[in-house]
Coordinates of C-alpha atoms and ligand atoms in Angstrom, one line a residue:
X166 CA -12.1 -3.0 -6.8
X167 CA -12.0 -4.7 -3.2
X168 CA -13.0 -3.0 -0.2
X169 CA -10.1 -1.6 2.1
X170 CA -10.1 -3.5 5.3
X171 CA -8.6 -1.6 7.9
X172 CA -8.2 -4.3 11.6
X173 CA -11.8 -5.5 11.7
X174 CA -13.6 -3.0 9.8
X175 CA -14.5 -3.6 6.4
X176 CA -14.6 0.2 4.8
X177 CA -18.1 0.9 2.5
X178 CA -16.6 3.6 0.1
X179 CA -12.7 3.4 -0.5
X180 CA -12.7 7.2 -1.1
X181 CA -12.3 8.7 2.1
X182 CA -11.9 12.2 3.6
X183 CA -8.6 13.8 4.8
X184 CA -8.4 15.2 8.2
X185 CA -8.4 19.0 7.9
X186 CA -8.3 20.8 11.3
X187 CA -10.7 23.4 11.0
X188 CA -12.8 21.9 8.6
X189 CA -13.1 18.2 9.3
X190 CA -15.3 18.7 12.5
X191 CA -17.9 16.3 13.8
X192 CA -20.9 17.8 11.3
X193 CA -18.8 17.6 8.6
X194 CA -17.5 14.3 8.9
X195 CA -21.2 13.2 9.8
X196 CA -21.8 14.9 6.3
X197 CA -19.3 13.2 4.2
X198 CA -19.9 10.0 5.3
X199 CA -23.6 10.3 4.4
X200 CA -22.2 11.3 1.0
X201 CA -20.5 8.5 0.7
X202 CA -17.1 8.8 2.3
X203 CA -15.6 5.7 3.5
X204 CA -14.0 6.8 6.3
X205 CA -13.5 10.5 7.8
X206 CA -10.9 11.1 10.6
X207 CA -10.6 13.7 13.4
X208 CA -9.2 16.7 12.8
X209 CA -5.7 16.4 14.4
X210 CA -5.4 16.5 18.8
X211 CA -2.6 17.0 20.5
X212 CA -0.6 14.4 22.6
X213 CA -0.4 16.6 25.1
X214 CA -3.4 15.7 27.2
X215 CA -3.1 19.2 29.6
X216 CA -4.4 21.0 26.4
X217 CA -7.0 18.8 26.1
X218 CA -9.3 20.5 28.7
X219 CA -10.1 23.5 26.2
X220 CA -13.6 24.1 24.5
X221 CA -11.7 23.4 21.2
X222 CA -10.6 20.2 22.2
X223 CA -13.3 18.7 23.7
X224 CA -15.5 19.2 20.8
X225 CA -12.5 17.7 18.6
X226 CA -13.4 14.7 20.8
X227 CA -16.4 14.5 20.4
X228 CA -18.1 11.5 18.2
X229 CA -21.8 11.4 19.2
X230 CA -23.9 10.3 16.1
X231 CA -20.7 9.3 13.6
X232 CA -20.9 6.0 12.0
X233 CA -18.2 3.4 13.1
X234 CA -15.5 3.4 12.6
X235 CA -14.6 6.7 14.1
X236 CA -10.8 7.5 13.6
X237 CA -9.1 10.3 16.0
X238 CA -5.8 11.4 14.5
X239 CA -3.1 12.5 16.7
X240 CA 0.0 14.7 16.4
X241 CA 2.9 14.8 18.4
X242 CA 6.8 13.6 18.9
X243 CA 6.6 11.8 22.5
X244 CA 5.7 8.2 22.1
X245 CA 5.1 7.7 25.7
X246 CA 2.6 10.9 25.6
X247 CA 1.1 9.8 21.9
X248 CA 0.7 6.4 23.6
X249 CA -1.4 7.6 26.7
X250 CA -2.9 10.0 24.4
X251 CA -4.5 6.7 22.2
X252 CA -5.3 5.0 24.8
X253 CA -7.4 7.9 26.4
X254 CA -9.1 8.0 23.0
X255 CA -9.7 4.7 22.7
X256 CA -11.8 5.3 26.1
X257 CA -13.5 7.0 24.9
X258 CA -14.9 5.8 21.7
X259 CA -12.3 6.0 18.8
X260 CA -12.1 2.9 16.7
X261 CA -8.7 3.3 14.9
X262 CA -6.2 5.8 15.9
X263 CA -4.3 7.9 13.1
X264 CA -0.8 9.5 13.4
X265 CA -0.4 12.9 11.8
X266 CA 3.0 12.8 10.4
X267 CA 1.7 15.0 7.7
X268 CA 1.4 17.9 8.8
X269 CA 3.6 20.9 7.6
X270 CA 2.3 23.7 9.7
X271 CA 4.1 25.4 11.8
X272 CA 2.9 25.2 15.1
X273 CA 3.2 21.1 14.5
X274 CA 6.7 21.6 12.9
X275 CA 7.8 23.9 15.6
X276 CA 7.7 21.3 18.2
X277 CA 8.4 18.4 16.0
X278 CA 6.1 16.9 15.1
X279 CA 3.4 16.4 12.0
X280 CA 6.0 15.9 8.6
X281 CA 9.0 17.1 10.8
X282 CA 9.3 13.7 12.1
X283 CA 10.1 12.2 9.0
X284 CA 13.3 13.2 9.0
X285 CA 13.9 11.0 12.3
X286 CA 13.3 7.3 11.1
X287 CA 14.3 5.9 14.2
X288 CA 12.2 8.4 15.9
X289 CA 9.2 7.5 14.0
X290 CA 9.7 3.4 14.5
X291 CA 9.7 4.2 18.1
X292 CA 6.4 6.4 18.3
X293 CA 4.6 3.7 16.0
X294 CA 5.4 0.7 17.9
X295 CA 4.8 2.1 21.5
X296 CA 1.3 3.4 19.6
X297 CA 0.8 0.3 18.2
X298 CA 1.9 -1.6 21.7
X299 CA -0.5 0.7 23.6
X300 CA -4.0 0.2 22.2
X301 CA -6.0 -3.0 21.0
X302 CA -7.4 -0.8 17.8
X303 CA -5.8 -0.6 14.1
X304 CA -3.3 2.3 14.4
X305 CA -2.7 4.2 11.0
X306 CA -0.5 6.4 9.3
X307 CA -0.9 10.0 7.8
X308 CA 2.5 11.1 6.1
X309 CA 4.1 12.5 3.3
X310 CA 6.6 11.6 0.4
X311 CA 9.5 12.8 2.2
X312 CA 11.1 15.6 4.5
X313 CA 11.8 17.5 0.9
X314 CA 13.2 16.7 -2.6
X315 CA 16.7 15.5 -1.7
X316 CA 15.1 13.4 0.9
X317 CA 12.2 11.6 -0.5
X318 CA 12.4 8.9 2.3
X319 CA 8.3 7.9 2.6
X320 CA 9.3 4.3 1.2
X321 CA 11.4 3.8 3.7
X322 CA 8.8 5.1 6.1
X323 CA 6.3 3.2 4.7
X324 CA 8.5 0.1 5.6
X325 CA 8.6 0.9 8.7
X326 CA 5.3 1.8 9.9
X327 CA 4.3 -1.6 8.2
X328 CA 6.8 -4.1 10.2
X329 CA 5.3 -1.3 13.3
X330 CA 2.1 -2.8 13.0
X331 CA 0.6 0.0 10.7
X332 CA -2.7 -1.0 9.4
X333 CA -3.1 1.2 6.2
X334 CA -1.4 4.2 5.3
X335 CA -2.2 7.5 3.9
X336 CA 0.4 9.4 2.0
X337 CA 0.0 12.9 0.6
X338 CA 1.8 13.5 -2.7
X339 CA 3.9 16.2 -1.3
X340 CA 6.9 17.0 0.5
X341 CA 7.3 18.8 3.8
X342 CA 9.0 21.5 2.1
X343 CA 6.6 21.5 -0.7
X344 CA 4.0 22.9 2.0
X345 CA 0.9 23.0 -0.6
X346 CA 2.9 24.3 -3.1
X347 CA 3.3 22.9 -6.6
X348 CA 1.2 20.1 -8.2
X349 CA 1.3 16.1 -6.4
X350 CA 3.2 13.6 -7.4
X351 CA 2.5 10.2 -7.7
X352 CA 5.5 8.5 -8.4
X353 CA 6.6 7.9 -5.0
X354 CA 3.0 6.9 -4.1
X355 CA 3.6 3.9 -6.6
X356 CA 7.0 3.3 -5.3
X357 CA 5.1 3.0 -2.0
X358 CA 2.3 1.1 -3.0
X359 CA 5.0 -1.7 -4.1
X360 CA 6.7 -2.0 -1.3
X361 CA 4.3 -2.6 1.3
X362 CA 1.3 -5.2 1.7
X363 CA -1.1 -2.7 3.8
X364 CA -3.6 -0.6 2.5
X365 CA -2.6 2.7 1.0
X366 CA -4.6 5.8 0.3
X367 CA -3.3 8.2 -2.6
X368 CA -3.7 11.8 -1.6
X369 CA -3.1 15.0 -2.8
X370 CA -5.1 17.4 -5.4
X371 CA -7.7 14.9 -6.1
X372 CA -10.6 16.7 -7.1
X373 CA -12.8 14.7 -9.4
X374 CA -14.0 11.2 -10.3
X375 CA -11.9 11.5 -13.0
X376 CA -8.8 12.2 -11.3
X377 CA -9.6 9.8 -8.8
X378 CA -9.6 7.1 -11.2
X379 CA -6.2 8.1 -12.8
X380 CA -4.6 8.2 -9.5
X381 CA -5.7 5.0 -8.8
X382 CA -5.0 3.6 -12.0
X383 CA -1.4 5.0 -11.8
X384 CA -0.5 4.5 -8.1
X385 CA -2.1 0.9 -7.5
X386 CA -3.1 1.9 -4.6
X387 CA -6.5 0.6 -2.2
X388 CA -8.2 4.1 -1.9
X389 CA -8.2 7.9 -2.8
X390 CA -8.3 10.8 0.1
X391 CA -9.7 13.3 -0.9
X392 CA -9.1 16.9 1.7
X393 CA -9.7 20.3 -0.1
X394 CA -12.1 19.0 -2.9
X395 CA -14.6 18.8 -0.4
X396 CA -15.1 22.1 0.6
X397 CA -18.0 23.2 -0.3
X398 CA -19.0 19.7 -2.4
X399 CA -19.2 17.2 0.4
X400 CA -21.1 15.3 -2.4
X401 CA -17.7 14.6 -4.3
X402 CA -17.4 11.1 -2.1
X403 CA -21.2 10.1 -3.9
X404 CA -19.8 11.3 -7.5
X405 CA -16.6 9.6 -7.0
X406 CA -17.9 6.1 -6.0
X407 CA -20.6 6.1 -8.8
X408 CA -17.8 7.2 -11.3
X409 CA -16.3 3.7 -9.9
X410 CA -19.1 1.8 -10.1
X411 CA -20.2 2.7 -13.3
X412 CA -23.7 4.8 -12.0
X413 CA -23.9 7.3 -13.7
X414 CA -27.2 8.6 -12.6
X415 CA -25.8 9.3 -8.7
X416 CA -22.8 11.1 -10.4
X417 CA -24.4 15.0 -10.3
X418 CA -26.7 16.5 -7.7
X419 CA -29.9 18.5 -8.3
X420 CA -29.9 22.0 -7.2
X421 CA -32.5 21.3 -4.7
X422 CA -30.7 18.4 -3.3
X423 CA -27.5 20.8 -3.2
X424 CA -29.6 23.5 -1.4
X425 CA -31.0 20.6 1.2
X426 CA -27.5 19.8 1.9
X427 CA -26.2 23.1 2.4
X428 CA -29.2 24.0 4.5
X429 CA -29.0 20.5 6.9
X430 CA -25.0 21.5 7.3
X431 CA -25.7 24.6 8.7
X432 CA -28.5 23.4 11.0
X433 CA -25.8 20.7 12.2
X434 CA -23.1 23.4 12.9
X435 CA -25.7 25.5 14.6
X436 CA -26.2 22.4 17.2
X437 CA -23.3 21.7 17.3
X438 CA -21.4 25.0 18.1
X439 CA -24.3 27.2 19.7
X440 CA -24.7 30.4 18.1
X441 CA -22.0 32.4 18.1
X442 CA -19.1 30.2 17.1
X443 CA -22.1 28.8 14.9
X444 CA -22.2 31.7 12.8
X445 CA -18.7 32.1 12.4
X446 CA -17.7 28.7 11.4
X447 CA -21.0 28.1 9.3
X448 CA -19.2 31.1 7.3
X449 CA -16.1 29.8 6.1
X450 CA -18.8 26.8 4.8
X451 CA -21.3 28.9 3.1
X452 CA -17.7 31.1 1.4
X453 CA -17.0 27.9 0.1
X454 CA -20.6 26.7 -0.8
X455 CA -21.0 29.9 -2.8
X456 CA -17.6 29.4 -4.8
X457 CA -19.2 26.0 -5.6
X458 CA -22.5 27.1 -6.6
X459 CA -23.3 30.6 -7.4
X460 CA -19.4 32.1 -7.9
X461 CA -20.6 35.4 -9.5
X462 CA -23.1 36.8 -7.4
X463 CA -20.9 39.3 -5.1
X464 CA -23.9 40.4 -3.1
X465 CA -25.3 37.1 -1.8
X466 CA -21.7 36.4 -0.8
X467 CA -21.7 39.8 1.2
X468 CA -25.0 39.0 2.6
X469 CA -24.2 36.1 4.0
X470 CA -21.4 36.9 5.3
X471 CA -22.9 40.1 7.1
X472 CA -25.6 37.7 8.9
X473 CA -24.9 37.9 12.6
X474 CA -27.4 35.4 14.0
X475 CA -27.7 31.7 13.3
X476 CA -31.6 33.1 12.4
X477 CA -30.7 35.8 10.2
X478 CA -27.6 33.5 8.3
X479 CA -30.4 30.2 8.1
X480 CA -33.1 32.5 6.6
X481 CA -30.7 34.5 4.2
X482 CA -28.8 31.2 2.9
X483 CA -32.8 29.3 2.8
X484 CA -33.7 32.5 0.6
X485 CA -30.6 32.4 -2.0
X486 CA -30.5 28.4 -2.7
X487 CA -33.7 28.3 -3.3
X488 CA -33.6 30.9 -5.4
X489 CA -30.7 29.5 -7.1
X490 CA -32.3 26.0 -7.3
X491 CA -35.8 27.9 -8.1
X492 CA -33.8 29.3 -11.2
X493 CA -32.8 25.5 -12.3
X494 CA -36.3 23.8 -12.2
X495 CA -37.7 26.6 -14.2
X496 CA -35.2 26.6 -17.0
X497 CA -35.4 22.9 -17.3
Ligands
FMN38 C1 -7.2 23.4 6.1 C2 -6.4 22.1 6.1 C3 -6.1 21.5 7.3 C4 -5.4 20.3 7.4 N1 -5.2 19.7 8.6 C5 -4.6 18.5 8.6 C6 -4.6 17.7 9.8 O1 -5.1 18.1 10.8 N2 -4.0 16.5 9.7 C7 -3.4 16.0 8.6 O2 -2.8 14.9 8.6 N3 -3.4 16.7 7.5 C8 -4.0 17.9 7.4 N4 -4.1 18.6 6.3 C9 -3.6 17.9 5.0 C10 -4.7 17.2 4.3 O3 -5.2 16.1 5.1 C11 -4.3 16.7 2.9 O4 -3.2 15.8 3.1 C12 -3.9 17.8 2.0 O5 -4.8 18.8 2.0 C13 -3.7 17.3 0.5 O6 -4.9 16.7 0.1 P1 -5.9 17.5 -0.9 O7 -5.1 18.0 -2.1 O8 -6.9 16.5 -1.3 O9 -6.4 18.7 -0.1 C14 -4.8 19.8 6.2 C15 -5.1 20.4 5.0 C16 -5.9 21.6 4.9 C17 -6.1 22.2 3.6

């Protein structure tokens, strides 16, 4: 399979990791791309640079210590402000810019923007060019199939962005109206994939190698994205590129690796945060960890959720996987 090539930046894995606000923060990007992501975007910022002087935000653009290239996406409806918006990123260290237009939530759709602007092709022609236009790095795409059934229109979007000067494009199997509901579809993908020359990246409800593979297979298209797979098993990038390259001895983890990785994580979202938001957002991470790894036991769930000091949650998680990995080496 040949590398994606996104401007001047020749992409090492072509599984790469969706941008999830709240979840695709500077650690775990830094994470996934160690695990063999190709690429691993922002999670969404607004255009509107007066929100911008938040705590949230500035961490959201924040890149110290990720491997080029660093992608910010950005969501909003105002090309002028989108256009600003880029080139303040650019500033400031982001190698490709990405446009949400993907999004269904609310808050997004509310103000039009994310997936809501699919419904306004010349709307979305104008915000890519003056993007485009605006900054001297690859601009890409996040969208999906279509405002909803009756108006599946992402081939004629994808047309677009490409004579916009899009340089690859990521579309999510889905609908706006579909929210997250229902399975992905695919057919629309391939319907994309044929009718532009750019690089496209299959997404939605990939969540093995396997799948992977069949997506790929089916679609044609350059790369998989992979978004809520990788919570909790960051190390699905590692076992979907050795699925594709045929080794299979990188395709499963040891329980002590597992454990190192989990551990290192929360030490990274610990530095990252400072303690108390720490805690809280190392949570939602170890929920998911646990679901992953040790789905039956109740009580170390409660227990780690119940920690209330960076300290107390590091020790408490420490104890459990290696327990849990402890539990492995002996029965082997
Ligand atoms: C928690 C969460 C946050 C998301 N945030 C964004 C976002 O900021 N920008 C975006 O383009 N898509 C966002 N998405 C959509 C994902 O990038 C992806 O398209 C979607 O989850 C489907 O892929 P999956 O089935 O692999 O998860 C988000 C999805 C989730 C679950």
């Amino acid at each position: 399979m040949p590398p994606v090539q996104i401007g001047p930046y020749v992409l090492p894995s072509s599984v790469v990791l969706a941008p999830m606000a709240g979840v695709t923060d500077r650690p775990f990007r830094i994470l996934c791309r160690k695990l063999g992501a190709g690429l691993a975007a922002s999670e969404m910022l607004t255009s509107d640079i007066r929100l911008w002087n938040t705590p949230k935000s500035r961490l959201r653009m924040s890149h110290e210590g990720e491997p080029e290239p660093r992608v910010v996406q950005l969501a909003g409806a105002d090309p002028v402000a989108l256009a600003e918006a880029a080139r303040l990123n650019v500033d400031q260290g982001a190698q490709i810019i990405d446009v949400n237009m993907g999004c269904p939530a609310k808050k997004v759709c509310g103000k039009l923007c994310g997936s809501a602007l699919l419904k306004d092709e010349s709307l979305v022609a104008r915000i890519l060019e003056t993007v485009v236009n605006a900054v001297s790095v690859p601009v890409t795409l996040k969208i999906r199939t279509g405002w909803d059934h009756a108006n599946r229109n992402g081939v004629r979007i994808a047309r677009i962005a490409e004579s916009c000067g899009i340089q690859a494009l990521a579309v999510h199997g889905r609908t706006r109206a579909d929210f997250y509901d229902g399975a992905a579809e695919y057919e629309t993908l391939r319907d994309i994939k044929s009718a532009i020359q750019i690089p496209v990246f299959a997404n939605g409800d990939i969540n093995a190698p396997q799948k992977a593979r069949e997506v790929l297979d089916f679609t044609g298209a350059d790369g998989v994205m992979i978004g809520r797979a990788s919570h909790g098993a960051p190390w699905i990038f590692r076992s979907v590129n050795s699925f594709w390259s045929g080794e299979k001895s990188q395709l499963t983890l040891s329980r002590a690796e597992v454990r190192d990785i989990i551990l290192a994580h929360l030490d990274s979202l610990y530095v990252f945060y400072g303690e108390g938001t720490g805690v809280r957002i190392a949570r939602k991470h170890l929920g998911w960890y646990c679901e992953q790894c040790l789905p039956d036991s109740v009580q170390v769930r409660r227990d780690l959720m119940e920690a209330a000091s960076t300290a107390a949650q590091f020790a408490l998680a420490g104890k459990h996987f290696d327990e849990w990995a402890g539990a492995a080496a002996e029965a082997a």
